[in-house]
Tab-separated table of N, CA and C in Angstrom:
chain	number	residue	atom	x	y	z
B	1	MET	N	170.978	154.992	10.564
B	1	MET	CA	170.152	153.828	10.800
B	1	MET	C	170.790	152.671	10.062
B	2	SER	N	170.906	151.532	10.727
B	2	SER	CA	171.638	150.453	10.103
B	2	SER	C	170.797	149.633	9.133
B	3	ASP	N	169.858	148.877	9.585
B	3	ASP	CA	169.196	147.904	8.731
B	3	ASP	C	167.704	148.187	8.624
B	4	ILE	N	167.258	148.650	7.443
B	4	ILE	CA	165.838	148.913	7.219
B	4	ILE	C	165.271	147.778	6.382
B	5	THR	N	164.193	147.188	6.864
B	5	THR	CA	163.482	146.142	6.133
B	5	THR	C	162.061	146.615	5.898
B	6	ILE	N	161.602	146.481	4.669
B	6	ILE	CA	160.217	146.807	4.333
B	6	ILE	C	159.558	145.501	3.923
B	7	ARG	N	158.422	145.214	4.537
B	7	ARG	CA	157.709	143.986	4.189
B	7	ARG	C	156.211	144.218	4.309
B	8	PRO	N	155.415	143.370	3.621
B	8	PRO	CA	153.968	143.497	3.756
B	8	PRO	C	153.535	143.295	5.209
B	9	LEU	N	152.479	143.974	5.590
B	9	LEU	CA	151.904	143.761	6.920
B	9	LEU	C	151.497	142.303	7.081
B	10	GLN	N	151.660	141.808	8.287
B	10	GLN	CA	151.266	140.441	8.627
B	10	GLN	C	150.307	140.490	9.807
B	11	GLN	N	149.497	139.459	9.935
B	11	GLN	CA	148.505	139.412	11.025
B	11	GLN	C	149.149	139.654	12.392
B	12	GLY	N	150.339	139.160	12.607
B	12	GLY	CA	151.016	139.320	13.895
B	12	GLY	C	151.522	140.725	14.166
B	13	ASP	N	151.368	141.634	13.223
B	13	ASP	CA	151.853	143.016	13.357
B	13	ASP	C	150.831	143.952	13.987
B	14	HIS	N	149.710	143.435	14.435
B	14	HIS	CA	148.608	144.305	14.856
B	14	HIS	C	149.025	145.357	15.878
B	15	ASP	N	149.733	144.968	16.917
B	15	ASP	CA	150.094	145.932	17.970
B	15	ASP	C	151.004	147.037	17.435
B	16	ASP	N	152.005	146.659	16.631
B	16	ASP	CA	152.901	147.662	16.044
B	16	ASP	C	152.144	148.553	15.072
B	17	TRP	N	151.293	147.946	14.237
B	17	TRP	CA	150.499	148.718	13.278
B	17	TRP	C	149.623	149.731	14.016
B	18	ARG	N	148.945	149.267	15.042
B	18	ARG	CA	148.035	150.148	15.779
B	18	ARG	C	148.798	151.306	16.430
B	19	ARG	N	149.954	151.016	17.007
B	19	ARG	CA	150.780	152.060	17.633
B	19	ARG	C	151.210	153.103	16.599
B	20	LEU	N	151.671	152.656	15.446
B	20	LEU	CA	152.135	153.578	14.412
B	20	LEU	C	150.979	154.342	13.771
B	21	TRP	N	149.877	153.647	13.518
B	21	TRP	CA	148.749	154.336	12.882
B	21	TRP	C	148.146	155.356	13.840
B	22	ARG	N	148.088	155.009	15.129
B	22	ARG	CA	147.587	155.967	16.120
B	22	ARG	C	148.481	157.212	16.143
B	23	ALA	N	149.784	157.031	16.100
B	23	ALA	CA	150.704	158.169	16.093
B	23	ALA	C	150.513	159.011	14.824
B	24	TYR	N	150.271	158.357	13.692
B	24	TYR	CA	150.005	159.073	12.444
B	24	TYR	C	148.744	159.925	12.567
B	25	LEU	N	147.685	159.329	13.096
B	25	LEU	CA	146.426	160.061	13.260
B	25	LEU	C	146.584	161.211	14.254
B	26	GLU	N	147.358	160.997	15.308
B	26	GLU	CA	147.613	162.074	16.271
B	26	GLU	C	148.370	163.222	15.611
B	27	PHE	N	149.307	162.888	14.730
B	27	PHE	CA	150.048	163.922	14.007
B	27	PHE	C	149.082	164.827	13.254
B	28	TYR	N	148.048	164.230	12.653
B	28	TYR	CA	147.051	165.001	11.914
B	28	TYR	C	145.868	165.413	12.787
B	29	GLU	N	146.043	165.314	14.106
B	29	GLU	CA	145.036	165.735	15.083
B	29	GLU	C	143.671	165.131	14.773
B	30	THR	N	143.683	163.819	14.541
B	30	THR	CA	142.483	163.080	14.166
B	30	THR	C	142.280	161.906	15.108
B	31	GLU	N	141.050	161.660	15.442
B	31	GLU	CA	140.684	160.478	16.214
B	31	GLU	C	139.653	159.698	15.425
B	32	LEU	N	139.751	158.388	15.491
B	32	LEU	CA	138.781	157.536	14.807
B	32	LEU	C	138.153	156.576	15.810
B	33	PRO	N	136.908	156.205	15.572
B	33	PRO	CA	136.262	155.230	16.460
B	33	PRO	C	136.965	153.876	16.381
B	34	GLN	N	136.852	153.109	17.450
B	34	GLN	CA	137.481	151.782	17.496
B	34	GLN	C	137.019	150.893	16.344
B	35	GLU	N	135.768	151.081	15.912
B	35	GLU	CA	135.245	150.268	14.806
B	35	GLU	C	136.045	150.505	13.532
B	36	VAL	N	136.540	151.719	13.340
B	36	VAL	CA	137.319	152.021	12.136
B	36	VAL	C	138.678	151.326	12.208
B	37	TYR	N	139.306	151.345	13.374
B	37	TYR	CA	140.566	150.606	13.536
B	37	TYR	C	140.350	149.137	13.166
B	38	ALA	N	139.306	148.539	13.720
B	38	ALA	CA	139.037	147.117	13.482
B	38	ALA	C	138.732	146.854	12.016
B	39	ALA	N	137.911	147.678	11.407
B	39	ALA	CA	137.549	147.478	10.002
B	39	ALA	C	138.758	147.676	9.092
B	40	THR	N	139.571	148.680	9.381
B	40	THR	CA	140.752	148.924	8.561
B	40	THR	C	141.713	147.748	8.648
B	41	TRP	N	141.951	147.263	9.848
B	41	TRP	CA	142.842	146.108	10.016
B	41	TRP	C	142.302	144.912	9.233
B	42	GLU	N	141.021	144.664	9.333
B	42	GLU	CA	140.415	143.539	8.606
B	42	GLU	C	140.549	143.733	7.095
B	43	ARG	N	140.297	144.923	6.613
B	43	ARG	CA	140.384	145.196	5.171
B	43	ARG	C	141.795	145.020	4.636
B	44	LEU	N	142.793	145.322	5.447
B	44	LEU	CA	144.188	145.174	5.003
B	44	LEU	C	144.524	143.729	4.650
B	45	PHE	N	143.723	142.792	5.121
B	45	PHE	CA	143.974	141.375	4.850
B	45	PHE	C	142.859	140.723	4.033
B	46	SER	N	141.931	141.537	3.542
B	46	SER	CA	140.842	141.019	2.713
B	46	SER	C	141.357	140.784	1.297
B	47	PRO	N	140.921	139.696	0.673
B	47	PRO	CA	141.353	139.457	-0.706
B	47	PRO	C	140.697	140.450	-1.660
B	48	GLY	N	141.313	140.659	-2.769
B	48	GLY	CA	140.749	141.539	-3.787
B	48	GLY	C	141.715	142.634	-4.172
B	49	ILE	N	141.808	142.911	-5.442
B	49	ILE	CA	142.756	143.899	-5.954
B	49	ILE	C	142.485	145.297	-5.407
B	50	TYR	N	141.232	145.633	-5.136
B	50	TYR	CA	140.909	146.998	-4.726
B	50	TYR	C	140.821	147.179	-3.211
B	51	GLU	N	141.128	146.150	-2.465
B	51	GLU	CA	141.188	146.273	-0.997
B	51	GLU	C	142.497	146.953	-0.602
B	52	PRO	N	142.521	147.708	0.500
B	52	PRO	CA	143.770	148.349	0.922
B	52	PRO	C	144.822	147.315	1.308
B	53	LYS	N	146.065	147.735	1.150
B	53	LYS	CA	147.214	146.900	1.482
B	53	LYS	C	148.160	147.732	2.331
B	54	GLY	N	149.152	147.089	2.915
B	54	GLY	CA	150.076	147.850	3.741
B	54	GLY	C	151.455	147.246	3.807
B	55	PHE	N	152.411	148.112	4.095
B	55	PHE	CA	153.792	147.702	4.351
B	55	PHE	C	154.190	148.202	5.729
B	56	LEU	N	155.074	147.465	6.362
B	56	LEU	CA	155.647	147.837	7.650
B	56	LEU	C	157.145	148.016	7.453
B	57	ALA	N	157.703	149.064	8.051
B	57	ALA	CA	159.145	149.301	8.024
B	57	ALA	C	159.726	148.876	9.363
B	58	LEU	N	160.797	148.113	9.299
B	58	LEU	CA	161.502	147.662	10.497
B	58	LEU	C	162.932	148.180	10.437
B	59	ALA	N	163.401	148.739	11.532
B	59	ALA	CA	164.796	149.163	11.659
B	59	ALA	C	165.375	148.391	12.823
B	60	ASP	N	166.392	147.625	12.521
B	60	ASP	CA	167.004	146.771	13.546
B	60	ASP	C	165.946	145.925	14.247
B	61	GLY	N	164.954	145.453	13.480
B	61	GLY	CA	163.927	144.564	14.007
B	61	GLY	C	162.751	145.257	14.677
B	62	LYS	N	162.795	146.586	14.833
B	62	LYS	CA	161.703	147.318	15.494
B	62	LYS	C	160.842	148.020	14.443
B	63	ALA	N	159.523	147.923	14.602
B	63	ALA	CA	158.595	148.586	13.680
B	63	ALA	C	158.695	150.092	13.842
B	64	VAL	N	159.070	150.793	12.749
B	64	VAL	CA	159.289	152.241	12.815
B	64	VAL	C	158.512	153.020	11.755
B	65	GLY	N	157.762	152.331	10.909
B	65	GLY	CA	157.015	153.045	9.882
B	65	GLY	C	155.998	152.156	9.216
B	66	LEU	N	155.013	152.803	8.606
B	66	LEU	CA	153.996	152.042	7.882
B	66	LEU	C	153.442	152.853	6.746
B	67	THR	N	152.861	152.154	5.810
B	67	THR	CA	152.117	152.799	4.738
B	67	THR	C	150.927	151.929	4.363
B	68	HIS	N	149.852	152.598	3.981
B	68	HIS	CA	148.669	151.946	3.413
B	68	HIS	C	148.544	152.439	1.979
B	69	TYR	N	148.155	151.554	1.093
B	69	TYR	CA	147.948	151.952	-0.300
B	69	TYR	C	146.835	151.110	-0.892
B	70	MET	N	146.271	151.597	-1.990
B	70	MET	CA	145.198	150.855	-2.643
B	70	MET	C	145.171	151.195	-4.128
B	71	TYR	N	144.686	150.249	-4.885
B	71	TYR	CA	144.522	150.440	-6.322
B	71	TYR	C	143.090	150.862	-6.608
B	72	HIS	N	142.918	151.615	-7.676
B	72	HIS	CA	141.568	151.975	-8.115
B	72	HIS	C	141.591	152.221	-9.614
B	73	ARG	N	140.430	152.093	-10.206
B	73	ARG	CA	140.285	152.367	-11.636
B	73	ARG	C	140.241	153.867	-11.866
B	74	SER	N	140.446	154.228	-13.117
B	74	SER	CA	140.453	155.641	-13.478
B	74	SER	C	139.751	155.832	-14.811
B	75	GLY	N	139.071	156.933	-14.951
B	75	GLY	CA	138.485	157.291	-16.229
B	75	GLY	C	139.512	157.876	-17.192
B	76	TRP	N	140.751	158.035	-16.742
B	76	TRP	CA	141.787	158.661	-17.553
B	76	TRP	C	142.762	157.676	-18.167
B	77	SER	N	142.656	156.402	-17.787
B	77	SER	CA	143.583	155.413	-18.346
B	77	SER	C	142.989	154.022	-18.216
B	78	LEU	N	143.531	153.090	-18.982
B	78	LEU	CA	143.113	151.693	-18.865
B	78	LEU	C	143.741	151.038	-17.641
B	79	ALA	N	144.943	151.502	-17.296
B	79	ALA	CA	145.638	150.929	-16.144
B	79	ALA	C	145.053	151.496	-14.845
B	80	ASP	N	145.042	150.664	-13.799
B	80	ASP	CA	144.657	151.146	-12.477
B	80	ASP	C	145.665	152.181	-12.000
B	81	LYS	N	145.274	152.949	-11.009
B	81	LYS	CA	146.179	153.871	-10.328
B	81	LYS	C	146.378	153.355	-8.908
B	82	CYS	N	147.440	153.794	-8.277
B	82	CYS	CA	147.748	153.381	-6.910
B	82	CYS	C	147.781	154.625	-6.036
B	83	TYR	N	146.897	154.644	-5.050
B	83	TYR	CA	146.836	155.755	-4.108
B	83	TYR	C	147.559	155.357	-2.829
B	84	LEU	N	148.633	156.051	-2.521
B	84	LEU	CA	149.364	155.852	-1.274
B	84	LEU	C	148.616	156.695	-0.236
B	85	GLN	N	147.797	156.022	0.560
B	85	GLN	CA	146.867	156.754	1.417
B	85	GLN	C	147.507	157.277	2.701
B	86	ASP	N	148.294	156.464	3.350
B	86	ASP	CA	148.885	156.850	4.639
B	86	ASP	C	150.367	156.494	4.625
B	87	LEU	N	151.183	157.367	5.173
B	87	LEU	CA	152.619	157.100	5.325
B	87	LEU	C	153.042	157.729	6.645
B	88	PHE	N	153.641	156.916	7.501
B	88	PHE	CA	154.095	157.432	8.794
B	88	PHE	C	155.427	156.799	9.146
B	89	VAL	N	156.328	157.639	9.639
B	89	VAL	CA	157.628	157.188	10.144
B	89	VAL	C	157.785	157.736	11.553
B	90	ASP	N	158.194	156.875	12.458
B	90	ASP	CA	158.442	157.277	13.843
B	90	ASP	C	159.390	158.479	13.852
B	91	PRO	N	159.033	159.558	14.570
B	91	PRO	CA	159.885	160.750	14.588
B	91	PRO	C	161.327	160.472	15.008
B	92	ALA	N	161.551	159.444	15.813
B	92	ALA	CA	162.902	159.144	16.285
B	92	ALA	C	163.831	158.688	15.162
B	93	VAL	N	163.262	158.244	14.025
B	93	VAL	CA	164.108	157.746	12.936
B	93	VAL	C	163.905	158.503	11.622
B	94	ARG	N	163.163	159.596	11.659
B	94	ARG	CA	162.949	160.375	10.437
B	94	ARG	C	164.275	160.894	9.891
B	95	GLY	N	164.351	160.955	8.597
B	95	GLY	CA	165.575	161.412	7.946
B	95	GLY	C	166.563	160.291	7.700
B	96	GLY	N	166.197	159.069	8.088
B	96	GLY	CA	167.098	157.928	7.926
B	96	GLY	C	166.775	157.030	6.748
B	97	GLY	N	165.861	157.446	5.885
B	97	GLY	CA	165.566	156.664	4.692
B	97	GLY	C	164.343	155.779	4.778
B	98	VAL	N	163.664	155.750	5.924
B	98	VAL	CA	162.506	154.871	6.089
B	98	VAL	C	161.355	155.304	5.184
B	99	GLY	N	161.039	156.597	5.163
B	99	GLY	CA	159.949	157.089	4.326
B	99	GLY	C	160.192	156.797	2.854
B	100	ALA	N	161.398	157.076	2.389
B	100	ALA	CA	161.737	156.815	0.987
B	100	ALA	C	161.635	155.319	0.685
B	101	ALA	N	162.059	154.483	1.613
B	101	ALA	CA	161.985	153.030	1.402
B	101	ALA	C	160.537	152.556	1.333
B	102	LEU	N	159.664	153.122	2.156
B	102	LEU	CA	158.248	152.759	2.104
B	102	LEU	C	157.620	153.194	0.776
B	103	ILE	N	157.929	154.399	0.332
B	103	ILE	CA	157.415	154.867	-0.953
B	103	ILE	C	157.912	153.968	-2.074
B	104	GLU	N	159.169	153.613	-2.042
B	104	GLU	CA	159.733	152.737	-3.071
B	104	GLU	C	159.062	151.371	-3.069
B	105	ALA	N	158.735	150.845	-1.894
B	105	ALA	CA	158.043	149.550	-1.820
B	105	ALA	C	156.672	149.636	-2.479
B	106	VAL	N	155.958	150.741	-2.251
B	106	VAL	CA	154.658	150.935	-2.896
B	106	VAL	C	154.848	151.080	-4.404
B	107	ARG	N	155.864	151.825	-4.825
B	107	ARG	CA	156.128	151.984	-6.258
B	107	ARG	C	156.368	150.634	-6.923
B	108	ARG	N	157.180	149.788	-6.287
B	108	ARG	CA	157.466	148.461	-6.850
B	108	ARG	C	156.212	147.594	-6.886
B	109	ALA	N	155.404	147.638	-5.820
B	109	ALA	CA	154.162	146.859	-5.793
B	109	ALA	C	153.224	147.319	-6.906
B	110	ALA	N	153.131	148.629	-7.109
B	110	ALA	CA	152.266	149.167	-8.159
B	110	ALA	C	152.779	148.759	-9.538
B	111	GLU	N	154.074	148.799	-9.698
B	111	GLU	CA	154.655	148.373	-10.976
B	111	GLU	C	154.340	146.899	-11.248
B	112	GLU	N	154.489	146.081	-10.219
B	112	GLU	CA	154.180	144.655	-10.346
B	112	GLU	C	152.705	144.426	-10.674
B	113	ALA	N	151.835	145.259	-10.119
B	113	ALA	CA	150.392	145.156	-10.379
B	113	ALA	C	150.000	145.874	-11.674
B	114	GLN	N	150.971	146.434	-12.364
B	114	GLN	CA	150.765	147.163	-13.617
B	114	GLN	C	149.862	148.382	-13.452
B	115	ALA	N	149.936	148.988	-12.277
B	115	ALA	CA	149.239	150.260	-12.055
B	115	ALA	C	150.033	151.354	-12.753
B	116	GLY	N	149.342	152.259	-13.399
B	116	GLY	CA	150.007	153.258	-14.216
B	116	GLY	C	150.621	154.411	-13.453
B	117	GLU	N	150.235	154.598	-12.218
B	117	GLU	CA	150.694	155.775	-11.475
B	117	GLU	C	150.529	155.532	-9.977
B	118	VAL	N	151.468	156.053	-9.205
B	118	VAL	CA	151.351	156.109	-7.745
B	118	VAL	C	151.242	157.584	-7.382
B	119	TYR	N	150.278	157.916	-6.539
B	119	TYR	CA	150.131	159.308	-6.123
B	119	TYR	C	149.675	159.350	-4.669
B	120	TRP	N	149.809	160.526	-4.053
B	120	TRP	CA	149.379	160.719	-2.667
B	120	TRP	C	149.126	162.187	-2.409
B	121	LEU	N	148.555	162.455	-1.251
B	121	LEU	CA	148.289	163.815	-0.785
B	121	LEU	C	149.056	164.041	0.511
B	122	THR	N	149.355	165.267	0.791
B	122	THR	CA	149.865	165.628	2.103
B	122	THR	C	149.379	167.029	2.417
B	123	HIS	N	149.424	167.371	3.669
B	123	HIS	CA	149.000	168.718	4.054
B	123	HIS	C	150.113	169.697	3.696
B	124	GLU	N	149.721	170.889	3.245
B	124	GLU	CA	150.709	171.877	2.825
B	124	GLU	C	151.650	172.286	3.957
B	125	SER	N	151.226	172.108	5.203
B	125	SER	CA	152.068	172.489	6.340
B	125	SER	C	153.061	171.388	6.738
B	126	ASN	N	152.996	170.238	6.125
B	126	ASN	CA	153.862	169.117	6.493
B	126	ASN	C	155.218	169.262	5.787
B	127	ALA	N	156.000	170.220	6.252
B	127	ALA	CA	157.265	170.571	5.592
B	127	ALA	C	158.260	169.417	5.591
B	128	THR	N	158.329	168.668	6.667
B	128	THR	CA	159.285	167.563	6.734
B	128	THR	C	158.992	166.536	5.655
B	129	ALA	N	157.739	166.116	5.563
B	129	ALA	CA	157.372	165.129	4.547
B	129	ALA	C	157.532	165.707	3.148
B	130	ARG	N	157.193	166.957	2.965
B	130	ARG	CA	157.271	167.561	1.636
B	130	ARG	C	158.699	167.622	1.118
B	131	ARG	N	159.681	167.747	1.998
B	131	ARG	CA	161.079	167.721	1.551
B	131	ARG	C	161.388	166.361	0.918
B	132	LEU	N	160.921	165.298	1.561
B	132	LEU	CA	161.107	163.961	0.990
B	132	LEU	C	160.332	163.832	-0.317
B	133	TYR	N	159.068	164.203	-0.302
B	133	TYR	CA	158.211	164.042	-1.482
B	133	TYR	C	158.754	164.833	-2.672
B	134	ASP	N	159.254	166.030	-2.431
B	134	ASP	CA	159.816	166.836	-3.515
B	134	ASP	C	161.072	166.185	-4.096
B	135	ARG	N	161.747	165.372	-3.311
B	135	ARG	CA	162.949	164.687	-3.774
B	135	ARG	C	162.615	163.438	-4.588
B	136	VAL	N	161.548	162.710	-4.204
B	136	VAL	CA	161.283	161.415	-4.836
B	136	VAL	C	160.135	161.436	-5.833
B	137	ALA	N	159.387	162.545	-5.929
B	137	ALA	CA	158.210	162.584	-6.790
B	137	ALA	C	158.025	163.986	-7.353
B	138	THR	N	156.999	164.143	-8.165
B	138	THR	CA	156.676	165.422	-8.778
B	138	THR	C	155.427	166.003	-8.124
B	139	ASN	N	155.517	167.233	-7.682
B	139	ASN	CA	154.352	167.946	-7.153
B	139	ASN	C	153.508	168.385	-8.341
B	140	THR	N	152.285	167.872	-8.418
B	140	THR	CA	151.423	168.170	-9.561
B	140	THR	C	150.721	169.508	-9.442
B	141	GLY	N	150.729	170.110	-8.262
B	141	GLY	CA	150.105	171.400	-8.074
B	141	GLY	C	148.609	171.351	-7.811
B	142	PHE	N	148.038	170.155	-7.797
B	142	PHE	CA	146.604	170.050	-7.549
B	142	PHE	C	146.281	170.289	-6.077
B	143	LEU	N	145.117	170.859	-5.818
B	143	LEU	CA	144.605	171.075	-4.473
B	143	LEU	C	143.424	170.133	-4.258
B	144	LYS	N	143.203	169.723	-3.043
B	144	LYS	CA	142.096	168.810	-2.722
B	144	LYS	C	140.904	169.614	-2.211
B	145	TYR	N	139.735	169.263	-2.685
B	145	TYR	CA	138.478	169.817	-2.190
B	145	TYR	C	137.610	168.656	-1.733
B	146	ARG	N	136.739	168.906	-0.764
B	146	ARG	CA	135.919	167.833	-0.207
B	146	ARG	C	134.524	168.347	0.072
B	147	LEU	N	133.540	167.505	-0.138
B	147	LEU	CA	132.134	167.810	0.209
B	147	LEU	C	131.756	167.043	1.451
């Protein structure tokens, strides 16, 4: 892959964002109501430190990846933490550095915001992503439970 650019999402990115986020949700066999798409898009541009934010990855000018992240407080530290909530790279360009570049962009944003930690979850069956994650981060061994 020749030229990868990572930049914050912009209002004009809606169609590319929606295409990539839909593909991400399909990967996880999930469907969301249209209201959630609309609310999420609106929140990505809402002011406030704790509102979600996003980056778009472009390869040769074409949108090929995205990530959503957000800051939150923690009872374990004075510094906020940064949760990398969603990360998706178009299958046609996987393995070309887009995922790592998106993670690095979130890491830099968190550092700039003085967040003490960046973390994320993935499904244990997502072997492709886990190869990247094992290379760029530490697996903490925690499991997720939900009510």
